[in-house]
Amino acid sequence: MPAVQETVDQVRLIDVDQYKYGFVTDVESEKAPKGLSEDTVRFISAKKNEPAWMLEWRLEAYRRWLTMREPNWARVEYPKIDYQDLYYYSAPKRNALASLDEVDPEILKTYEKLGIPLREQEMLAGVVRQDSEGNNLGERRVAVDAVFDSVSVATTFKEELKKAGVIFMPISEALREHPELVKKYLGTVVPVTDNYFATLNSAVFSDGSFVYVPPGVRCPMELSTYFRINEANTGQFERTLIIADKGAYVSYLEGCTAPMRDENQLHAAVVELVALEDAEIKYSTVQNWYPGDANGKGGIFNFVTKRGDCRGDRAKISWTQVETGSAITWKYPSCILRGDDSRGEFYSIAISNGRQQVDSGTKMIHLGKNTTSRIISKGIAAGRSNNTYRGLVSAHRKAKGARNFTNCDSLLIGDKCGAHTVPYIEAKNSSAVFEHEATTSKISDDMLFYCRQRGMSAEEATALVVNGFVKDVLQQLPMEFAVEAQKLISISLEGSVG
Amino acid sequence: MALLEIKKLHVEIDGKKILNGLDLTIEKGKVHAIMGPNGSGKSTLAYVLAGKADYKVTSGEVLFNGENVLAMQPDERAAKGIFLAFQYPMEIPGVATMTFLRTALNAQRKHRGEVELSTPDFMKRVRETAAKLSIDTEMLRRAVNVGFSGGEKKRNEILQMSMLEPRLAVLDETDSGLDIDALKIVSEGVNRLRSPERSMIVITHYQRLLDYIVPDVVHVLSKGRVVKTGGKELALELEAKGYAEFADEAA
């Protein structure tokens, strides 16, 4: 009975299987004892064979953290987090991998399920893909660093990158192989004392990616990291540090998934970007952490500090994010426009459904002369979710001729969700020009009816309209990820209408 | 069996009665024109056939190929072959016309258990069809109806109809807002789709459109009921006399 089967499939799609990455991988892991103390910090540092200065750095952060308070100014509500009830370190058992073949096959299978090609040969084969209008998207060549729970399990294309002089490796490895580079830049964009969650991260981060692109080098491929939280009650604290030296260019992508669990899992990452003179960094995120079930049970608490520093003249940093997951999102990727004529960009799509709460936005801090920034934010709220854009644009006294353009659009689906826009604008010199545009709209029934009359289901119609709404931002994503993001948007909105 | 059978249809919106026992039967391959004064229920009939939610059917029956249409969702009706060319087509910002067409076409095919059309096949078909309607491929890349002129919007409706190949096409005042050149292009597009397998309901206020799309049957609608039915010459008669006499008849 095909009709019956179809109905069954449909129901499953809408209800239970909405989050298709919610499986658990059965792999043995090694954990630090539960709870947070100086001993935990020492344990992590020792596991990583870190130099003494790194341990000191961590301990200083830990002691500082003890004196700090969890921030509560964001428009999010969540039960109190018991920091002593978490594991701060979890690593799949098995050490020092020489090649992909040594990676636990269970983990490789996990990444396969996620559709992440880790196998270099597969990538080298270069499957030609097409977009919806039949144009070839070209070969997909992306170097991947995969982080499973707290540990980086595989990095692809290392050799080829090495030839170009690009360093792309787990930060734990970089601490051993390039300590001078790490020491020079770590914590210079997001200081140890920056905020509660960043300080916590500084104390206990276990891995993440490190990228260094030498002067004048254009990184020959997209770099990518996939983060996956697997273990229960585990916090994931990754630390990413990307440096583009003078005149260098790099594009970096980040993807995130987690299994479905009833308890909330904590994710507190720190990302630091440094762009020197004439350098450009493009950082894209497709965040799809488990959002919790329809009643708001479970899901990832995502408290992330991301900041880029345009340290040299004419440097450029661009953040693009597609945020569809997490129970709580607290995230403000920012740019410090220090160099003269430097440029910061922030393109964001934040989708909330069910009981998700998103408080996200950006900060553009204009310090140098003739610095420019651009913010395009598209918030989509469905179900009983709350979606807040919070942004700061500021021009300091010396930032003559600073310019910003902000466009903030919100789209509401249904009548039980909320969209909020909280822009802060500060100009301390009279030559700054800041523009702010904002709209809030609802998907109209007439628009949906028009699509449905043409044969689309309510959900297909909603996804189509939403994809149109977010098009300006999708265009900023590297092409193969735009396709993925588009699919993700449809999945996130399933069950939001009808 | 007739393709479409409407029996004693009563419809209201916000408690206001619009259709009052409308009867209408349409055979396969026939083109019926529905004329009538403003407020006689012409557009309501179009929307009810397509399944717009605001309209409440209080009694009566609509059978399409013998199946009860009123129990179906709008997209099911579309997949069964009911197409409505809107009087005021909606704008969908950011969605390319091409993408819209393809999504619609594949959604219908999926409904019917057919395989999706491959990209090259789709492109070929859309280019050929667009060319016949003097639609520039540049227009296909623009967002659906956004910034389109009145004529472009109506041509876009006919393009969609040509691509979706419905069994029953309902054209709701497709002539409104068109100049004579656009009217000719649109009418030619419609005439090309006439076939023994396809029926049409052409809703119009003016006889002018029926010079180009010559109907098999003409109905006059007044106060939510069909008050007169005739051949194409009925349209000419109306043009000369106006609707005044029917307003009285129904009263």
XYZ file of C-alpha atoms in Angstrom:
749
model
C 0.000 0.000 0.000
C 2.068 2.911 -1.217
C -0.329 5.547 0.097
C -0.099 4.191 3.614
C 3.655 3.963 3.432
C 3.791 7.540 2.236
C 1.713 8.684 5.188
C 3.947 6.816 7.564
C 7.026 8.373 6.024
C 5.497 11.794 6.194
C 4.625 11.507 9.847
C 8.040 10.231 10.693
C 9.663 13.057 8.791
C 7.687 15.710 10.541
C 7.698 14.387 14.032
C 10.344 12.076 15.323
C 13.077 12.232 12.792
C 13.247 15.962 12.418
C 16.769 16.066 13.698
C 18.463 13.510 11.514
C 21.836 13.750 13.194
C 20.514 12.573 16.525
C 22.249 9.223 16.634
C 24.858 8.138 19.146
C 28.104 6.534 18.095
C 29.190 3.608 20.194
C 32.837 4.209 20.769
C 34.886 3.760 23.891
C 36.105 6.966 25.362
C 38.446 8.236 27.955
C 37.100 10.934 30.240
C 38.435 13.243 32.860
C 36.723 12.830 36.246
C 33.433 14.706 36.433
C 33.528 18.286 37.656
C 35.771 21.302 37.400
C 38.792 22.020 39.569
C 42.455 22.879 39.175
C 43.029 19.158 38.881
C 40.725 18.940 35.882
C 42.679 21.730 34.212
C 45.976 20.003 34.989
C 44.576 16.697 33.712
C 43.626 18.205 30.362
C 46.934 20.006 29.979
C 48.862 16.849 30.819
C 46.790 14.757 28.376
C 47.809 17.185 25.691
C 51.487 17.251 26.646
C 51.325 20.993 26.800
C 54.240 23.270 27.569
C 54.343 24.721 31.092
C 53.317 28.229 30.005
C 50.094 26.834 28.573
C 49.169 25.173 31.859
C 49.825 28.448 33.677
C 47.654 30.273 31.154
C 44.837 27.822 31.766
C 45.143 27.966 35.536
C 45.075 31.728 35.481
C 41.881 31.560 33.437
C 40.362 29.039 35.850
C 41.115 31.193 38.896
C 39.669 34.197 37.141
C 36.557 32.247 36.187
C 35.878 31.419 39.851
C 35.456 35.143 40.496
C 33.089 35.758 37.582
C 29.326 35.559 37.193
C 27.303 34.043 34.431
C 25.921 36.848 32.241
C 22.152 37.248 32.259
C 21.451 40.154 29.930
C 20.495 38.034 26.932
C 16.856 37.285 26.112
C 17.168 33.597 26.935
C 15.943 31.507 29.840
C 17.413 28.211 30.895
C 17.817 26.147 34.036
C 20.936 26.812 36.040
C 23.944 24.969 34.689
C 25.704 22.777 37.243
C 29.330 23.118 36.207
C 30.357 20.344 38.602
C 28.055 17.852 36.900
C 29.862 17.907 33.562
C 32.734 16.084 31.996
C 35.303 18.523 30.685
C 37.334 16.096 28.699
C 36.283 13.113 26.617
C 38.397 11.502 23.941
C 37.741 8.482 21.802
C 40.206 5.846 23.050
C 43.157 5.448 20.753
C 46.114 7.669 20.490
C 48.416 9.408 18.034
C 47.019 8.614 14.633
C 49.416 8.419 11.746
C 46.787 8.197 9.040
C 43.067 8.058 8.449
C 43.238 4.275 8.442
C 43.932 4.317 12.139
C 40.842 6.303 13.001
C 38.209 4.214 14.751
C 35.978 2.966 11.939
C 32.938 3.792 14.109
C 33.939 7.431 14.048
C 34.552 7.431 10.336
C 31.106 5.884 9.925
C 29.668 8.709 11.989
C 31.144 11.313 9.714
C 29.950 9.356 6.715
C 26.415 9.438 8.120
C 26.764 13.164 8.515
C 27.707 13.390 4.863
C 31.185 14.644 5.584
C 33.738 13.158 3.277
C 36.888 12.616 5.268
C 38.498 10.287 2.796
C 40.951 12.187 0.731
C 40.640 9.908 -2.263
C 36.952 10.616 -2.436
C 37.631 14.304 -2.353
C 40.357 14.021 -4.949
C 37.948 12.201 -7.230
C 36.108 15.508 -7.279
C 32.479 14.710 -7.841
C 30.949 17.333 -10.071
C 27.719 18.634 -8.594
C 24.992 20.770 -10.063
C 22.819 23.487 -8.606
C 19.093 23.846 -9.203
C 19.612 25.734 -12.428
C 21.954 23.174 -13.865
C 25.218 25.046 -13.461
C 28.189 22.990 -12.443
C 29.321 23.805 -8.966
C 32.761 22.535 -9.714
C 34.803 20.074 -7.786
C 34.408 19.999 -4.084
C 37.805 20.258 -2.532
C 37.722 20.970 1.132
C 40.317 20.104 3.713
C 38.538 18.766 6.794
C 39.521 18.684 10.444
C 37.064 16.562 12.399
C 36.620 17.094 16.126
C 34.837 14.301 18.004
C 33.836 15.283 21.516
C 36.952 17.076 22.631
C 39.549 15.667 20.315
C 40.506 16.192 16.731
C 40.333 12.800 15.043
C 41.408 13.463 11.510
C 42.745 16.208 9.356
C 42.777 15.743 5.605
C 44.923 17.267 2.867
C 47.732 18.073 5.274
C 50.485 17.437 2.761
C 49.028 19.550 0.030
C 48.484 22.447 2.391
C 52.013 22.116 3.676
C 53.321 22.662 0.162
C 51.524 25.989 0.065
C 52.965 26.803 3.473
C 49.570 26.714 5.160
C 49.435 25.245 8.639
C 46.118 23.533 9.374
C 46.102 21.231 12.357
C 44.475 20.581 15.713
C 45.436 23.342 18.109
C 46.793 20.740 20.551
C 49.258 19.683 17.896
C 50.100 23.292 17.015
C 50.940 23.918 20.662
C 53.649 21.288 20.321
C 54.815 21.966 16.784
C 54.439 25.739 16.492
C 54.384 26.985 20.076
C 55.818 30.393 19.129
C 52.908 31.113 16.745
C 50.267 29.967 19.187
C 51.821 31.894 22.049
C 52.045 35.043 19.957
C 48.367 35.104 19.016
C 46.348 33.011 21.469
C 44.139 35.176 23.654
C 45.067 38.394 21.847
C 41.630 38.802 20.282
C 39.509 37.243 22.998
C 41.472 37.837 26.208
C 41.413 35.226 28.936
C 39.278 37.581 31.027
C 36.852 38.496 28.259
C 33.635 36.961 29.523
C 32.377 34.118 31.688
C 32.164 31.532 28.936
C 35.343 32.562 27.130
C 37.237 32.395 30.402
C 35.820 28.936 31.101
C 36.901 27.900 27.635
C 40.414 29.255 28.207
C 40.722 27.036 31.258
C 39.419 23.793 29.848
C 39.508 23.870 26.059
C 40.684 20.534 24.791
C 41.040 20.975 21.080
C 40.015 22.905 18.030
C 41.671 24.013 14.848
C 44.698 26.120 14.212
C 45.322 27.834 10.899
C 48.215 29.957 9.816
C 48.468 31.307 6.285
C 51.861 32.858 5.544
C 52.351 36.293 3.891
C 50.993 36.598 0.373
C 49.553 33.081 0.258
C 46.062 32.390 -0.946
C 45.006 29.179 0.751
C 44.466 26.726 -2.133
C 41.260 25.192 -0.761
C 38.441 25.690 1.691
C 39.359 24.645 5.195
C 36.690 23.017 7.258
C 36.105 21.704 10.742
C 33.262 19.488 11.825
C 32.462 19.407 15.492
C 30.456 16.619 16.989
C 29.490 16.111 20.606
C 28.888 12.419 21.271
C 29.301 11.597 24.960
C 26.511 12.348 27.422
C 27.069 15.088 30.001
C 30.075 16.324 28.127
C 30.866 19.929 27.568
C 32.554 20.759 24.318
C 35.017 23.577 24.565
C 36.870 24.012 21.365
C 39.257 26.755 20.570
C 39.963 27.941 17.075
C 42.719 30.310 16.115
C 43.162 31.535 12.566
C 45.896 33.875 11.448
C 46.145 35.353 7.974
C 49.513 37.018 7.637
C 50.091 40.044 5.387
C 48.237 39.759 2.097
C 47.039 36.215 2.807
C 43.578 34.819 2.152
C 41.715 31.956 3.734
C 38.142 30.705 3.736
C 37.128 28.541 6.664
C 33.960 26.563 7.324
C 32.622 25.156 10.506
C 29.853 22.561 10.916
C 28.329 21.217 14.112
C 26.052 18.322 15.094
C 25.210 16.335 18.207
C 23.106 13.292 19.173
C 19.645 13.706 20.667
C 19.788 13.536 24.420
C 17.343 14.391 27.141
C 19.829 16.396 29.150
C 21.262 19.628 27.925
C 24.826 19.626 26.765
C 27.069 22.626 27.115
C 29.075 24.047 24.265
C 31.287 27.035 24.942
C 33.711 27.695 22.122
C 36.091 30.524 21.414
C 37.154 31.520 17.934
C 39.850 34.101 17.338
C 40.724 35.494 13.922
C 43.696 37.714 13.198
C 44.012 39.428 9.825
C 47.176 41.392 9.254
C 47.764 44.036 6.560
C 45.838 43.360 3.333
C 44.792 39.934 4.576
C 41.322 38.480 4.282
C 39.543 35.839 6.344
C 36.156 34.465 5.463
C 34.618 32.393 8.238
C 31.400 30.466 7.631
C 29.396 28.434 10.109
C 26.583 25.998 9.595
C 25.437 25.339 13.137
C 23.081 22.445 13.592
C 23.452 21.336 17.183
C 20.546 19.306 18.532
C 17.799 21.852 19.364
C 15.895 19.774 21.920
C 12.495 18.164 21.427
C 9.163 19.891 20.795
C 8.671 20.489 24.532
C 12.073 22.059 24.968
C 13.653 19.008 26.589
C 17.327 18.477 25.889
C 19.353 20.299 23.282
C 22.672 22.089 23.246
C 23.377 25.258 25.208
C 25.577 27.184 22.846
C 27.566 30.011 24.433
C 30.168 31.049 21.954
C 32.622 33.911 21.704
C 33.806 34.646 18.195
C 35.851 37.667 17.359
C 38.064 38.801 14.528
C 40.735 41.454 14.643
C 41.585 43.408 11.496
C 44.972 44.187 12.904
C 46.547 45.615 9.777
C 45.496 48.259 7.289
C 43.073 47.127 4.574
C 42.430 43.837 6.337
C 39.062 42.202 5.858
C 37.098 39.770 7.987
C 33.776 38.314 6.998
C 31.506 36.170 9.184
C 28.705 34.177 7.620
C 26.510 32.020 9.818
C 23.537 29.754 9.352
C 22.216 28.973 12.807
C 19.474 26.367 12.927
C 20.202 24.242 15.968
C 20.821 24.539 19.737
C 18.255 24.992 22.486
C 19.989 28.238 23.490
C 22.180 30.319 21.208
C 24.246 33.109 22.684
C 26.640 34.228 20.029
C 27.955 37.495 18.625
C 30.712 37.074 16.021
C 32.416 40.451 15.986
C 35.049 42.484 14.174
C 37.541 44.879 15.615
C 38.413 47.241 12.784
C 41.770 48.421 14.011
C 43.672 48.896 10.767
C 42.866 51.902 8.577
C 40.560 51.084 5.654
C 39.798 47.695 7.148
C 36.443 46.048 6.593
C 34.168 43.816 8.632
C 31.142 41.884 7.424
C 28.487 39.854 9.184
C 25.912 37.811 7.310
C 23.555 35.788 9.407
C 20.574 33.506 9.093
C 19.181 32.462 12.448
C 16.246 30.093 12.462
C 14.387 29.114 15.588
C 11.567 26.618 15.869
C 9.947 24.614 18.660
C 11.120 26.107 21.964
C 14.476 27.317 20.752
C 15.861 30.618 22.005
C 18.310 32.591 19.935
C 20.095 35.733 21.044
C 22.635 36.473 18.372
C 24.135 39.338 16.457
C 27.450 41.055 16.020
C 29.702 43.859 17.160
C 31.517 46.097 14.726
C 34.084 48.179 16.565
C 35.503 50.913 14.326
C 38.889 52.070 15.576
C 40.841 52.878 12.394
C 40.222 55.569 9.804
C 37.837 54.940 6.909
C 36.839 51.566 8.217
C 33.670 50.047 6.820
C 31.310 47.370 7.995
C 28.213 45.675 6.746
C 25.627 43.660 8.668
C 22.909 41.606 7.023
C 20.867 39.646 9.517
C 17.858 37.483 8.742
C 16.020 36.071 11.726
C 13.257 33.524 11.254
C 11.090 32.519 14.170
C 8.583 29.662 14.092
C 6.805 27.474 16.634
C 7.086 28.894 20.158
C 10.595 30.173 19.713
C 12.175 33.515 20.477
C 14.658 35.079 18.119
C 16.622 38.180 19.081
C 19.101 40.164 17.056
C 21.473 42.080 19.297
C 24.115 44.198 17.657
C 26.583 46.942 18.451
C 28.097 49.323 15.938
C 30.534 51.804 17.406
C 32.970 54.357 16.040
C 35.700 55.592 18.320
C 37.138 59.096 18.359
C 39.895 58.368 15.872
C 37.712 56.346 13.479
C 37.269 59.184 10.995
C 35.017 58.335 8.084
C 33.753 55.111 9.606
C 30.812 53.645 7.723
C 28.331 50.986 8.574
C 25.306 49.607 6.836
C 22.968 47.366 8.809
C 19.985 45.499 7.511
C 18.029 43.451 9.963
C 14.991 41.520 8.780
C 12.786 39.247 10.817
C 10.238 36.800 9.554
C 7.561 35.273 11.738
C 5.884 31.964 10.993
C 2.790 31.390 13.093
C 1.562 33.487 16.011
C 3.285 31.988 19.046
C 6.849 33.025 18.293
C 8.728 36.257 18.866
C 11.274 38.317 16.957
C 13.209 41.077 18.669
C 15.794 43.541 17.413
C 18.130 45.292 19.818
C 20.630 47.460 17.975
C 23.159 49.597 19.852
C 24.784 52.383 17.873
C 27.535 54.617 19.254
C 29.402 57.224 17.243
C 32.096 59.216 19.008
C 33.136 61.230 15.998
C 31.057 63.371 13.702
C 32.312 61.950 10.404
C 30.897 58.473 10.986
C 27.978 57.436 8.803
C 25.809 54.624 10.127
C 22.720 53.320 8.415
C 20.243 50.952 9.983
C 17.323 49.288 8.255
C 15.006 46.819 9.889
C 11.819 45.043 8.884
C 9.575 42.490 10.506
C 7.162 40.510 8.394
C 4.964 37.480 8.518
C 4.692 34.870 5.826
C 1.318 35.781 4.426
C -1.371 33.174 3.916
C -1.899 34.543 0.412
C 1.712 33.873 -0.497
C 1.518 30.326 0.841
C -1.773 29.732 -0.945
C -0.232 30.882 -4.209
C 2.583 28.326 -3.815
C 0.246 25.559 -2.715
C -2.045 26.191 -5.674
C 0.984 25.356 -7.798
C 1.323 21.994 -6.075
C 3.681 22.605 -3.152
C 2.838 21.268 0.283
C 2.557 23.791 3.109
C 6.063 22.908 4.186
C 7.602 23.066 0.741
C 5.945 26.435 0.268
C 7.258 27.766 3.569
C 10.759 26.541 2.819
C 10.663 28.201 -0.577
C 9.518 31.541 0.802
C 12.082 31.372 3.603
C 14.855 30.509 1.193
C 13.914 33.597 -0.776
C 13.991 35.651 2.406
C 17.516 34.513 3.281
C 18.924 34.582 -0.239
C 21.196 37.610 0.316
C 22.993 35.718 3.043
C 23.036 32.294 1.389
C 24.891 33.874 -1.507
C 27.754 34.647 0.861
C 28.337 30.988 1.651
C 30.786 28.929 -0.374
C 28.664 27.295 -3.039
C 28.598 23.671 -1.915
C 27.671 24.787 1.581
C 24.888 26.998 0.305
C 23.205 23.900 -1.090
C 23.610 22.134 2.238
C 22.368 25.148 4.174
C 19.304 25.377 1.984
C 18.383 21.787 2.801
C 19.038 22.411 6.454
C 16.655 25.360 6.460
C 13.866 23.188 5.078
C 14.516 20.508 7.699
C 14.567 23.033 10.539
C 11.190 24.394 9.579
C 9.446 21.053 9.230
C 6.347 20.957 11.376
C 6.251 24.738 11.698
C 3.114 25.203 9.612
C -0.250 23.555 9.129
C -18.679 11.719 -16.893
C -18.210 15.438 -16.795
C -14.775 16.716 -15.739
C -16.236 19.150 -13.246
C -19.614 19.049 -11.548
C -20.684 21.734 -9.112
C -24.000 21.024 -7.391
C -25.955 23.546 -5.310
C -22.858 25.174 -3.915
C -23.302 27.613 -1.034
C -20.257 29.551 0.133
C -19.747 32.343 2.626
C -16.863 34.437 3.803
C -16.866 36.093 7.230
C -20.530 35.163 7.567
C -21.470 36.837 4.295
C -23.133 34.619 1.699
C -21.412 34.844 -1.681
C -22.470 31.740 -3.605
C -26.116 30.741 -3.308
C -26.678 27.317 -4.785
C -24.446 27.523 -7.804
C -24.718 24.736 -10.372
C -22.170 24.223 -13.116
C -21.105 21.268 -15.234
C -18.078 21.305 -17.497
C -17.281 18.582 -20.000
C -13.789 17.529 -20.962
C -12.176 19.784 -23.579
C -14.690 22.626 -23.265
C -14.010 26.295 -22.599
C -16.638 27.992 -20.443
C -16.731 31.733 -19.922
C -18.181 33.114 -16.731
C -19.314 36.722 -16.860
C -21.119 38.858 -14.391
C -21.163 42.144 -12.539
C -18.806 42.947 -9.678
C -19.716 41.070 -6.529
C -21.578 38.314 -8.339
C -19.212 35.663 -6.957
C -16.904 35.058 -9.947
C -13.607 35.236 -8.053
C -15.099 33.375 -5.092
C -15.890 30.480 -7.390
C -12.284 30.477 -8.607
C -10.873 30.495 -5.068
C -13.254 27.815 -3.819
C -12.233 25.503 -6.648
C -8.575 26.064 -5.741
C -9.197 25.570 -2.019
C -8.474 28.941 -0.425
C -8.951 28.651 3.317
C -10.992 31.820 4.005
C -14.008 30.543 2.080
C -16.469 28.426 3.954
C -18.530 25.941 1.988
C -21.805 25.607 3.888
C -23.444 23.095 1.546
C -23.217 21.626 -1.928
C -20.775 19.462 -3.799
C -17.834 19.856 -6.156
C -16.754 16.771 -8.061
C -13.644 16.681 -10.221
C -13.471 13.485 -12.244
C -16.008 12.137 -9.810
C -13.812 12.878 -6.776
C -14.810 15.166 -3.955
C -12.588 18.215 -4.406
C -13.753 19.940 -1.234
C -12.010 17.333 0.931
C -8.648 17.977 -0.708
C -5.787 20.298 0.268
C -4.894 22.999 -2.277
C -1.728 21.162 -3.328
C -3.648 17.907 -3.826
C -6.087 19.718 -6.084
C -3.168 21.192 -8.035
C -1.634 17.752 -8.469
C -4.999 16.410 -9.688
C -4.866 19.072 -12.384
C -6.701 22.161 -11.152
C -4.858 25.359 -11.982
C -5.834 28.898 -11.062
C -4.388 31.836 -12.968
C -4.618 34.553 -10.312
C -6.129 37.956 -10.898
C -3.432 39.376 -8.637
C -0.422 37.031 -8.721
C 1.656 37.112 -5.522
C 5.203 38.411 -5.332
C 7.780 36.134 -3.718
C 10.969 38.079 -2.966
C 14.269 36.292 -3.428
C 12.826 33.247 -5.230
C 13.803 33.064 -8.897
C 10.867 32.385 -11.223
C 12.796 29.412 -12.599
C 13.248 27.903 -9.127
C 9.581 28.463 -8.348
C 8.497 26.715 -11.536
C 10.768 23.801 -10.948
C 9.730 23.368 -7.324
C 6.059 23.456 -8.323
C 6.465 21.052 -11.208
C 8.444 18.533 -9.199
C 6.076 18.805 -6.239
C 3.176 17.869 -8.520
C 5.116 15.037 -10.076
C 6.010 13.709 -6.659
C 2.329 13.841 -5.632
C 1.443 11.753 -8.658
C 4.245 9.285 -8.036
C 6.219 10.385 -11.089
C 9.971 10.937 -11.130
C 11.365 14.465 -10.969
C 12.249 16.094 -14.243
C 15.998 16.200 -14.852
C 17.657 19.599 -14.945
C 18.429 19.589 -18.688
C 14.888 18.405 -19.544
C 13.364 21.054 -17.326
C 15.561 23.808 -18.755
C 14.724 22.810 -22.293
C 11.011 22.828 -21.605
C 10.971 26.114 -19.746
C 13.038 27.887 -22.405
C 10.812 26.668 -25.221
C 7.621 27.539 -23.402
C 8.896 30.965 -22.365
C 9.940 31.792 -25.906
C 6.414 31.131 -27.187
C 5.070 33.642 -24.672
C 7.740 36.222 -25.562
C 9.205 35.818 -22.086
C 12.847 36.692 -21.877
C 15.061 34.187 -20.019
C 16.231 37.175 -17.986
C 12.729 37.388 -16.540
C 12.979 33.754 -15.412
C 15.940 34.658 -13.242
C 14.117 37.499 -11.533
C 12.217 36.889 -8.307
C 8.643 35.683 -8.852
C 6.514 38.667 -9.932
C 8.721 41.151 -8.052
C 8.954 44.334 -10.096
C 7.009 42.689 -12.953
C 4.652 44.849 -14.996
C 0.975 43.867 -15.081
C 1.506 42.207 -18.447
C 4.580 40.311 -17.261
C 2.696 38.981 -14.262
C -0.115 37.644 -16.425
C 2.313 36.133 -18.922
C 4.048 34.493 -15.990
C 0.725 32.930 -14.959
C 0.249 31.520 -18.444
C 3.837 30.265 -18.443
C 3.161 28.381 -15.221
C -0.038 27.001 -16.650
C 1.777 25.856 -19.800
C 4.469 24.124 -17.768
C 2.092 22.470 -15.309
C -0.332 21.247 -18.008
C -3.493 21.199 -15.888
C -6.722 19.393 -16.788
C -8.819 22.301 -15.654
C -7.517 25.850 -15.924
C -9.404 28.621 -14.158
C -8.455 32.061 -15.458
C -9.569 34.771 -13.062
C -9.854 38.090 -14.923
C -6.646 37.391 -16.745
C -7.438 40.311 -19.053
C -7.524 42.930 -16.306
C -4.706 45.419 -16.558
C -3.534 44.229 -19.965
C -2.997 46.418 -23.007
C -4.039 45.057 -26.379
C -0.604 43.630 -27.277
C -0.256 41.817 -23.977
C -3.839 40.595 -24.288
C -3.001 39.028 -27.655
C 0.116 37.277 -26.345
C -1.722 35.937 -23.311
C -4.713 34.779 -25.381
C -2.487 33.023 -27.884
C -0.788 31.284 -24.968
C -4.143 30.143 -23.660
C -5.376 29.020 -27.069
C -2.288 26.910 -27.583
C -3.280 24.978 -24.472
C -6.758 24.203 -25.714
C -7.082 20.480 -26.257
C -9.740 17.773 -26.109
C -8.201 16.724 -22.800
C -8.242 20.107 -21.113
C -11.144 22.232 -19.910
C -11.084 25.900 -19.009
C -13.108 28.390 -17.039
C -12.473 31.913 -18.272
C -13.728 34.491 -15.789
C -14.034 37.964 -17.197
C -15.908 41.166 -16.800
C -15.617 42.219 -20.415
C -16.472 40.614 -23.714
C -13.181 41.796 -25.236
C -11.170 38.791 -24.016
C -13.697 36.425 -25.606
C -12.856 37.800 -29.053
C -9.494 36.147 -28.582
C -10.377 33.141 -26.455
C -13.609 31.978 -28.053
C -15.690 30.033 -25.502
C -17.916 27.027 -26.139
C -20.353 28.069 -23.437
C -21.045 31.395 -21.711
C -22.631 31.667 -18.249
C -23.880 34.760 -16.536
C -23.403 34.854 -12.807
C -25.438 37.082 -10.552
C -25.744 37.077 -6.778
C -23.950 33.781 -6.491
C -25.931 31.786 -9.039
C -25.794 31.011 -12.733
C -28.724 32.987 -14.125
C -28.242 32.438 -17.842
C -26.313 30.049 -20.061
C -25.767 30.312 -23.792
C -23.295 30.141 -26.642
C -20.569 32.656 -27.468
C -23.179 35.090 -28.824
C -24.444 35.591 -25.272
C -21.269 37.513 -24.529
C -21.986 39.930 -27.360
C -25.505 40.400 -26.125
C -24.193 41.280 -22.674
C -21.737 43.719 -24.159
C -24.622 45.548 -25.794
C -27.135 45.468 -22.933
C -25.019 45.389 -19.798
C -25.771 43.343 -16.673
C -28.748 45.364 -15.449
C -31.436 42.865 -16.495
C -29.710 39.977 -14.621
C -29.382 41.933 -11.466
C -33.195 42.153 -11.498
C -33.702 38.526 -12.441
C -31.790 37.238 -9.501
C -33.447 39.565 -7.072
